[in-house]
Amino acid sequence: MAEETKTDQEKVNVPDLRDKVVQAIKLVYDPEIPVDVYELGLIYEISVYPVNNVYVLMTLTSPNCPSAESIPSEIKDRIQQIQGINDVEVELTFDPPYSQDMMSEAAKLELGFL
């Protein structure tokens, strides 16, 4: 019975943990753009695995972005501050290439694209 409870509890906690990860990522901004990296569409994938390991696949606005080292490390740091997180991996990719179409409606509005 205790195993069933733990399994049910894990099912409840993973979505909550994913929401906390998203909220942590939303605290990270591209220094040149007044919109967080999540709303900019720079986050391609967020996976929460057993034992609260988190994997984030992301991109940058361009391969030559001056913040190429600081943004991924800030995302990793923010996620690691969440209580219960075990390990965090942030992977950077440029496939598919970033485009403004990846921005949320809120980001487009903030930047004057709507």
PDB file of C-alpha atoms in Angstrom:
ATOM      1  CA  MET A   1       0.000   0.000   0.000  1.00  0.00           C
ATOM      2  CA  ALA A   2       2.837   2.406   0.802  1.00  0.00           C
ATOM      3  CA  GLU A   3       4.255   1.869  -2.703  1.00  0.00           C
ATOM      4  CA  GLU A   4       0.916   2.781  -4.286  1.00  0.00           C
ATOM      5  CA  THR A   5       0.771   5.959  -2.222  1.00  0.00           C
ATOM      6  CA  LYS A   6       4.313   6.871  -3.237  1.00  0.00           C
ATOM      7  CA  THR A   7       3.482   6.290  -6.911  1.00  0.00           C
ATOM      8  CA  ASP A   8       0.348   8.437  -6.634  1.00  0.00           C
ATOM      9  CA  GLN A   9       2.362  11.090  -4.849  1.00  0.00           C
ATOM     10  CA  GLU A  10       5.039  11.056  -7.572  1.00  0.00           C
ATOM     11  CA  LYS A  11       2.348  11.524 -10.231  1.00  0.00           C
ATOM     12  CA  VAL A  12       1.139  14.610  -8.378  1.00  0.00           C
ATOM     13  CA  ASN A  13       4.613  15.995  -7.738  1.00  0.00           C
ATOM     14  CA  VAL A  14       6.088  15.726 -11.245  1.00  0.00           C
ATOM     15  CA  PRO A  15       3.647  18.218 -12.832  1.00  0.00           C
ATOM     16  CA  ASP A  16       4.074  20.504  -9.808  1.00  0.00           C
ATOM     17  CA  LEU A  17       7.844  20.242 -10.101  1.00  0.00           C
ATOM     18  CA  ARG A  18       7.673  20.965 -13.835  1.00  0.00           C
ATOM     19  CA  ASP A  19       5.607  24.084 -13.084  1.00  0.00           C
ATOM     20  CA  LYS A  20       8.244  25.187 -10.568  1.00  0.00           C
ATOM     21  CA  VAL A  21      10.940  24.639 -13.201  1.00  0.00           C
ATOM     22  CA  VAL A  22       9.022  26.785 -15.703  1.00  0.00           C
ATOM     23  CA  GLN A  23       8.584  29.518 -13.087  1.00  0.00           C
ATOM     24  CA  ALA A  24      12.329  29.412 -12.325  1.00  0.00           C
ATOM     25  CA  ILE A  25      13.169  29.685 -16.026  1.00  0.00           C
ATOM     26  CA  LYS A  26      10.823  32.675 -16.340  1.00  0.00           C
ATOM     27  CA  LEU A  27      13.147  34.551 -13.952  1.00  0.00           C
ATOM     28  CA  VAL A  28      15.927  34.473 -16.562  1.00  0.00           C
ATOM     29  CA  TYR A  29      16.066  37.287 -19.104  1.00  0.00           C
ATOM     30  CA  ASP A  30      18.148  37.860 -22.191  1.00  0.00           C
ATOM     31  CA  PRO A  31      20.116  40.974 -21.147  1.00  0.00           C
ATOM     32  CA  GLU A  32      19.385  42.657 -24.481  1.00  0.00           C
ATOM     33  CA  ILE A  33      15.642  41.907 -24.566  1.00  0.00           C
ATOM     34  CA  PRO A  34      13.126  42.804 -21.809  1.00  0.00           C
ATOM     35  CA  VAL A  35      11.353  39.420 -22.032  1.00  0.00           C
ATOM     36  CA  ASP A  36      12.146  36.202 -20.167  1.00  0.00           C
ATOM     37  CA  VAL A  37      13.754  33.335 -22.095  1.00  0.00           C
ATOM     38  CA  TYR A  38      10.676  31.105 -21.728  1.00  0.00           C
ATOM     39  CA  GLU A  39       8.337  33.642 -23.349  1.00  0.00           C
ATOM     40  CA  LEU A  40      10.967  34.333 -26.023  1.00  0.00           C
ATOM     41  CA  GLY A  41      10.592  30.695 -27.082  1.00  0.00           C
ATOM     42  CA  LEU A  42      14.182  29.747 -26.301  1.00  0.00           C
ATOM     43  CA  ILE A  43      13.146  26.649 -24.336  1.00  0.00           C
ATOM     44  CA  TYR A  44      12.485  23.666 -26.608  1.00  0.00           C
ATOM     45  CA  GLU A  45      12.023  20.933 -24.006  1.00  0.00           C
ATOM     46  CA  ILE A  46      11.697  20.490 -20.248  1.00  0.00           C
ATOM     47  CA  SER A  47      11.787  16.952 -18.886  1.00  0.00           C
ATOM     48  CA  VAL A  48      11.545  15.903 -15.250  1.00  0.00           C
ATOM     49  CA  TYR A  49      12.856  12.390 -14.683  1.00  0.00           C
ATOM     50  CA  PRO A  50      12.664  10.086 -11.652  1.00  0.00           C
ATOM     51  CA  VAL A  51      14.538  11.234  -8.580  1.00  0.00           C
ATOM     52  CA  ASN A  52      13.821  14.838  -9.656  1.00  0.00           C
ATOM     53  CA  ASN A  53      16.459  15.129 -12.356  1.00  0.00           C
ATOM     54  CA  VAL A  54      15.693  17.897 -14.847  1.00  0.00           C
ATOM     55  CA  TYR A  55      16.723  18.175 -18.490  1.00  0.00           C
ATOM     56  CA  VAL A  56      16.273  21.403 -20.466  1.00  0.00           C
ATOM     57  CA  LEU A  57      16.898  21.695 -24.203  1.00  0.00           C
ATOM     58  CA  MET A  58      17.184  25.295 -25.299  1.00  0.00           C
ATOM     59  CA  THR A  59      18.500  27.627 -27.941  1.00  0.00           C
ATOM     60  CA  LEU A  60      19.604  31.237 -28.131  1.00  0.00           C
ATOM     61  CA  THR A  61      18.481  34.030 -30.422  1.00  0.00           C
ATOM     62  CA  SER A  62      21.667  33.512 -32.446  1.00  0.00           C
ATOM     63  CA  PRO A  63      24.784  31.300 -32.292  1.00  0.00           C
ATOM     64  CA  ASN A  64      26.843  34.471 -31.753  1.00  0.00           C
ATOM     65  CA  CYS A  65      24.763  35.601 -28.772  1.00  0.00           C
ATOM     66  CA  PRO A  66      27.066  37.386 -26.288  1.00  0.00           C
ATOM     67  CA  SER A  67      25.170  35.696 -23.445  1.00  0.00           C
ATOM     68  CA  ALA A  68      25.754  32.172 -24.776  1.00  0.00           C
ATOM     69  CA  GLU A  69      27.450  31.072 -21.561  1.00  0.00           C
ATOM     70  CA  SER A  70      25.572  33.126 -18.983  1.00  0.00           C
ATOM     71  CA  ILE A  71      21.956  32.348 -19.955  1.00  0.00           C
ATOM     72  CA  PRO A  72      22.219  28.514 -19.801  1.00  0.00           C
ATOM     73  CA  SER A  73      24.206  28.651 -16.557  1.00  0.00           C
ATOM     74  CA  GLU A  74      21.691  31.064 -14.994  1.00  0.00           C
ATOM     75  CA  ILE A  75      18.845  28.719 -16.010  1.00  0.00           C
ATOM     76  CA  LYS A  76      20.685  25.793 -14.410  1.00  0.00           C
ATOM     77  CA  ASP A  77      21.346  27.803 -11.234  1.00  0.00           C
ATOM     78  CA  ARG A  78      17.702  28.895 -10.939  1.00  0.00           C
ATOM     79  CA  ILE A  79      16.421  25.337 -11.353  1.00  0.00           C
ATOM     80  CA  GLN A  80      18.932  23.957  -8.832  1.00  0.00           C
ATOM     81  CA  GLN A  81      17.538  26.381  -6.232  1.00  0.00           C
ATOM     82  CA  ILE A  82      14.163  24.569  -6.306  1.00  0.00           C
ATOM     83  CA  GLN A  83      13.753  22.407  -3.212  1.00  0.00           C
ATOM     84  CA  GLY A  84      13.943  18.715  -4.067  1.00  0.00           C
ATOM     85  CA  ILE A  85      15.802  19.061  -7.371  1.00  0.00           C
ATOM     86  CA  ASN A  86      18.549  16.487  -7.691  1.00  0.00           C
ATOM     87  CA  ASP A  87      20.473  17.076 -10.939  1.00  0.00           C
ATOM     88  CA  VAL A  88      20.031  19.602 -13.769  1.00  0.00           C
ATOM     89  CA  GLU A  89      21.300  19.346 -17.329  1.00  0.00           C
ATOM     90  CA  VAL A  90      20.892  22.257 -19.735  1.00  0.00           C
ATOM     91  CA  GLU A  91      21.711  21.470 -23.354  1.00  0.00           C
ATOM     92  CA  LEU A  92      22.132  24.137 -26.004  1.00  0.00           C
ATOM     93  CA  THR A  93      21.096  23.503 -29.607  1.00  0.00           C
ATOM     94  CA  PHE A  94      20.620  25.557 -32.744  1.00  0.00           C
ATOM     95  CA  ASP A  95      18.470  22.983 -34.514  1.00  0.00           C
ATOM     96  CA  PRO A  96      15.869  24.124 -35.316  1.00  0.00           C
ATOM     97  CA  PRO A  97      17.201  27.656 -35.631  1.00  0.00           C
ATOM     98  CA  TYR A  98      15.471  30.309 -33.529  1.00  0.00           C
ATOM     99  CA  SER A  99      12.925  32.568 -35.181  1.00  0.00           C
ATOM    100  CA  GLN A 100      10.557  35.244 -33.883  1.00  0.00           C
ATOM    101  CA  ASP A 101       7.654  32.870 -34.582  1.00  0.00           C
ATOM    102  CA  MET A 102       8.721  30.938 -31.457  1.00  0.00           C
ATOM    103  CA  MET A 103       7.831  33.853 -29.165  1.00  0.00           C
ATOM    104  CA  SER A 104       4.668  33.773 -27.101  1.00  0.00           C
ATOM    105  CA  GLU A 105       1.939  36.300 -27.846  1.00  0.00           C
ATOM    106  CA  ALA A 106       2.902  38.112 -24.620  1.00  0.00           C
ATOM    107  CA  ALA A 107       6.516  38.448 -25.785  1.00  0.00           C
ATOM    108  CA  LYS A 108       5.462  39.691 -29.224  1.00  0.00           C
ATOM    109  CA  LEU A 109       3.204  42.273 -27.608  1.00  0.00           C
ATOM    110  CA  GLU A 110       5.938  43.394 -25.173  1.00  0.00           C
ATOM    111  CA  LEU A 111       8.407  43.829 -28.032  1.00  0.00           C
ATOM    112  CA  GLY A 112       5.922  45.610 -30.315  1.00  0.00           C
ATOM    113  CA  PHE A 113       5.562  42.836 -32.901  1.00  0.00           C
ATOM    114  CA  LEU A 114       1.744  42.805 -32.587  1.00  0.00           C
TER     115      LEU A 114
END
